[in-house]
PDB file of C-alpha atoms in Angstrom:
ATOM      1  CA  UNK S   1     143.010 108.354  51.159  1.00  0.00           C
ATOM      2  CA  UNK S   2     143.747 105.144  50.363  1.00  0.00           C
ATOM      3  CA  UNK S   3     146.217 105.909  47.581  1.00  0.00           C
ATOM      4  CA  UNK S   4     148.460 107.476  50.623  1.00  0.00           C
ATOM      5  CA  UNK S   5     147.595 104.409  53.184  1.00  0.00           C
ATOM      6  CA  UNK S   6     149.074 102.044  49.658  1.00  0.00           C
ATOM      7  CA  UNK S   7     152.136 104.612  49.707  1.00  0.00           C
ATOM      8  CA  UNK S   8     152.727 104.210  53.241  1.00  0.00           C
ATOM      9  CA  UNK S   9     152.675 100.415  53.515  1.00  0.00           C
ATOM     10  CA  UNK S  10     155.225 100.025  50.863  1.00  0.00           C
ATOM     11  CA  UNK S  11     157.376 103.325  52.089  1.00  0.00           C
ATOM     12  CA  UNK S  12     157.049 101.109  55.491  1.00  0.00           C
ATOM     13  CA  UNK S  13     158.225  98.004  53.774  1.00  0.00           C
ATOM     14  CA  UNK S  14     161.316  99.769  51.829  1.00  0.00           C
ATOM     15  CA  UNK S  15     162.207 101.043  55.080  1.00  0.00           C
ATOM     16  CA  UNK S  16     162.426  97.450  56.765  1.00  0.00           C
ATOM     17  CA  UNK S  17     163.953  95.827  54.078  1.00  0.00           C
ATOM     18  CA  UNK S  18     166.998  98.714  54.563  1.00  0.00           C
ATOM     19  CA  UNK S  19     167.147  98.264  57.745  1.00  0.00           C
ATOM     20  CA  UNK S  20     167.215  94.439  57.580  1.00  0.00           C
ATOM     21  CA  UNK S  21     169.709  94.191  54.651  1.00  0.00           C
ATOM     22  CA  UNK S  22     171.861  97.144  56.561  1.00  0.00           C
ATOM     23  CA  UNK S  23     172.207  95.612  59.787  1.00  0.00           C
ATOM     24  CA  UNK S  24     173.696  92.366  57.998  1.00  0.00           C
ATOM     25  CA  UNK S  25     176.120  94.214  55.642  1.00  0.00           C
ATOM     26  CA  UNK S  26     178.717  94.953  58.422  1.00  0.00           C
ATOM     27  CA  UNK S  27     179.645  91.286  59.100  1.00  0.00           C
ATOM     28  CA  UNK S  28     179.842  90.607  55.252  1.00  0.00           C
ATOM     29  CA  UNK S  29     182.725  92.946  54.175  1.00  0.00           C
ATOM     30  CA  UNK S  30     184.534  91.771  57.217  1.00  0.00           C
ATOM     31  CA  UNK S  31     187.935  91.272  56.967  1.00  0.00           C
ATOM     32  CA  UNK S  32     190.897  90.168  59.233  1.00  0.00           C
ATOM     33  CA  UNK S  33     194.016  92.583  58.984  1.00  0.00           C
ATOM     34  CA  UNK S  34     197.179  91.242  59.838  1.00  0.00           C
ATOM     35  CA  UNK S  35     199.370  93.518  61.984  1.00  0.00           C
ATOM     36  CA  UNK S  36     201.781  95.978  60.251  1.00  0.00           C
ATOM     37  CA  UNK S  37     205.094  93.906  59.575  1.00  0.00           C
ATOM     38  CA  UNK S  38     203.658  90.488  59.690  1.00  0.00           C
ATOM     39  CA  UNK S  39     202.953  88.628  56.345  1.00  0.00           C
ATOM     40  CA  UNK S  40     199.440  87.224  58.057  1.00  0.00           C
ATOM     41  CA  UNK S  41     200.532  83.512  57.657  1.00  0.00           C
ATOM     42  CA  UNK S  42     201.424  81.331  60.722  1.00  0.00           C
ATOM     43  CA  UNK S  43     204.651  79.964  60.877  1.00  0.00           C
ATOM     44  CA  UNK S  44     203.705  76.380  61.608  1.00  0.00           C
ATOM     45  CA  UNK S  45     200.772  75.219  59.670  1.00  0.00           C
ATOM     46  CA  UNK S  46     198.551  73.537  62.568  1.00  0.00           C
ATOM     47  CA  UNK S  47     196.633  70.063  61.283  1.00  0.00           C
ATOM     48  CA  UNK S  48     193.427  70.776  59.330  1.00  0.00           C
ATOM     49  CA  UNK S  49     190.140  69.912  62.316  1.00  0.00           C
ATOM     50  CA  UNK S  50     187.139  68.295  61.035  1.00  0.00           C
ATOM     51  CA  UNK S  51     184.571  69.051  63.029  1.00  0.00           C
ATOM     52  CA  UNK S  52     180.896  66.971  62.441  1.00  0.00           C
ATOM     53  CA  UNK S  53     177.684  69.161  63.424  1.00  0.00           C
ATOM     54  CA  UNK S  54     174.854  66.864  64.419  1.00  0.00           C
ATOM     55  CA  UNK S  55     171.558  67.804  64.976  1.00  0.00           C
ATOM     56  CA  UNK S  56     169.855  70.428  63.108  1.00  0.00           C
ATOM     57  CA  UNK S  57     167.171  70.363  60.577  1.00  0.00           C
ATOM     58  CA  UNK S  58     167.474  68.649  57.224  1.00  0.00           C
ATOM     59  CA  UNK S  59     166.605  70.417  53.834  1.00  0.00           C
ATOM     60  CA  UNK S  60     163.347  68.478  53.198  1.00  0.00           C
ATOM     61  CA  UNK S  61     162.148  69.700  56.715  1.00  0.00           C
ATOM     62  CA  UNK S  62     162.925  73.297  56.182  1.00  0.00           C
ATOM     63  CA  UNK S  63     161.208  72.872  52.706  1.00  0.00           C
ATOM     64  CA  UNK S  64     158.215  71.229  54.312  1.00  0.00           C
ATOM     65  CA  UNK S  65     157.673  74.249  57.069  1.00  0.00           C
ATOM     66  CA  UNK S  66     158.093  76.905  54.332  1.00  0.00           C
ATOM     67  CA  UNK S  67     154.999  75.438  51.989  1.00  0.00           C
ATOM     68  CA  UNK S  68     153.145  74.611  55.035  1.00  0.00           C
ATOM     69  CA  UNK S  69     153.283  78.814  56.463  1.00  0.00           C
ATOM     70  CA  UNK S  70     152.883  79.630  52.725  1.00  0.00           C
ATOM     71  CA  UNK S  71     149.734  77.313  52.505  1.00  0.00           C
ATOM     72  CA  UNK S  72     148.546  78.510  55.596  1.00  0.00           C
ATOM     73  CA  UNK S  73     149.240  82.533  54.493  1.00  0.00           C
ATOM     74  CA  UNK S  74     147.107  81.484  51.834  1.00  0.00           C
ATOM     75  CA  UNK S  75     144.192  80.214  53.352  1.00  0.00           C
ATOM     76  CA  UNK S  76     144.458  82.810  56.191  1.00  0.00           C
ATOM     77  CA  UNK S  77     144.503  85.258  52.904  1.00  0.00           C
ATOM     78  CA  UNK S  78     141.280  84.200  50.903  1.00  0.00           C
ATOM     79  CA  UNK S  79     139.163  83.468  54.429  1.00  0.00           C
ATOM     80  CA  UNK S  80     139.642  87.175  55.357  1.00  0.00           C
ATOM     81  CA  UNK S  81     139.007  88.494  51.735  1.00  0.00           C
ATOM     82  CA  UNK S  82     135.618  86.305  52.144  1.00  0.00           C
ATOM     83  CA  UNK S  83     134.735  87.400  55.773  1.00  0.00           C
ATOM     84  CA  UNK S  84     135.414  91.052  53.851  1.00  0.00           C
ATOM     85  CA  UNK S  85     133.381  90.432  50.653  1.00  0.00           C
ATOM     86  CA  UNK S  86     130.733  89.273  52.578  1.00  0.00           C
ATOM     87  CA  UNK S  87     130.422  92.524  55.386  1.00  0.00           C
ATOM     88  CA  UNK S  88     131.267  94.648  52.169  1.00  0.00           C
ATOM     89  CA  UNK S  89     127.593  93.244  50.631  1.00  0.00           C
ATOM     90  CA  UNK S  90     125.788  93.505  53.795  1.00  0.00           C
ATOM     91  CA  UNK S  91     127.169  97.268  53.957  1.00  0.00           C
ATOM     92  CA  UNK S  92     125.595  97.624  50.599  1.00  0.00           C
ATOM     93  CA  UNK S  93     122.467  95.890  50.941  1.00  0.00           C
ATOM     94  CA  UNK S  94     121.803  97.586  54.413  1.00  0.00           C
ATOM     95  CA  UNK S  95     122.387 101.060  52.696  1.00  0.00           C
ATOM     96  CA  UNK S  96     119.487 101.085  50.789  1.00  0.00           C
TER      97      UNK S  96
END
């Protein structure tokens, strides 16, 4: 039984990475199509815009919020394998 629950979790996990990396492929093969008879380029070049984005978050913050979930995953990780370890033994100990 728990060869087929290990199947289904990563079946389960195939299935949302399609659907995650198939939802975004649309919008990156997109490309505009000049009308029949029209060579696509303007006829007056209009002055290059510059425009500044402020605000946002910088790299090192990003970085900073990606270790801390990881370390936190982590931690979340081996306190549940202990809490499991530990009711596995008592399982065992109370059997016989």
């Amino acid at each position: 039984m728990n060869h087929i629950r290990h199947i289904g979790v990563m079946l389960a996990g195939l299935a949302a990475a399609v659907l995650t990396f198939g939802a975004a492929s649309p919008a990156a093969f997109a490309v505009v199509v000049p009308p029949p008879g029209d060579s696509g380029v303007p006829a007056q070049v209009s002055p290059q815009i510059h425009i500044i984005v402020t605000g946002g978050m910088a790299g090192w913050q990003i970085t900073l919020i990606a270790v801390g979930a990881a370390l936190l995953a982590a931690a979340v990780a081996v306190l549940f394998d202990r809490i499991w370890t530990a009711r596995q033994s008592q399982l065992t100990t109370g059997a016989r």
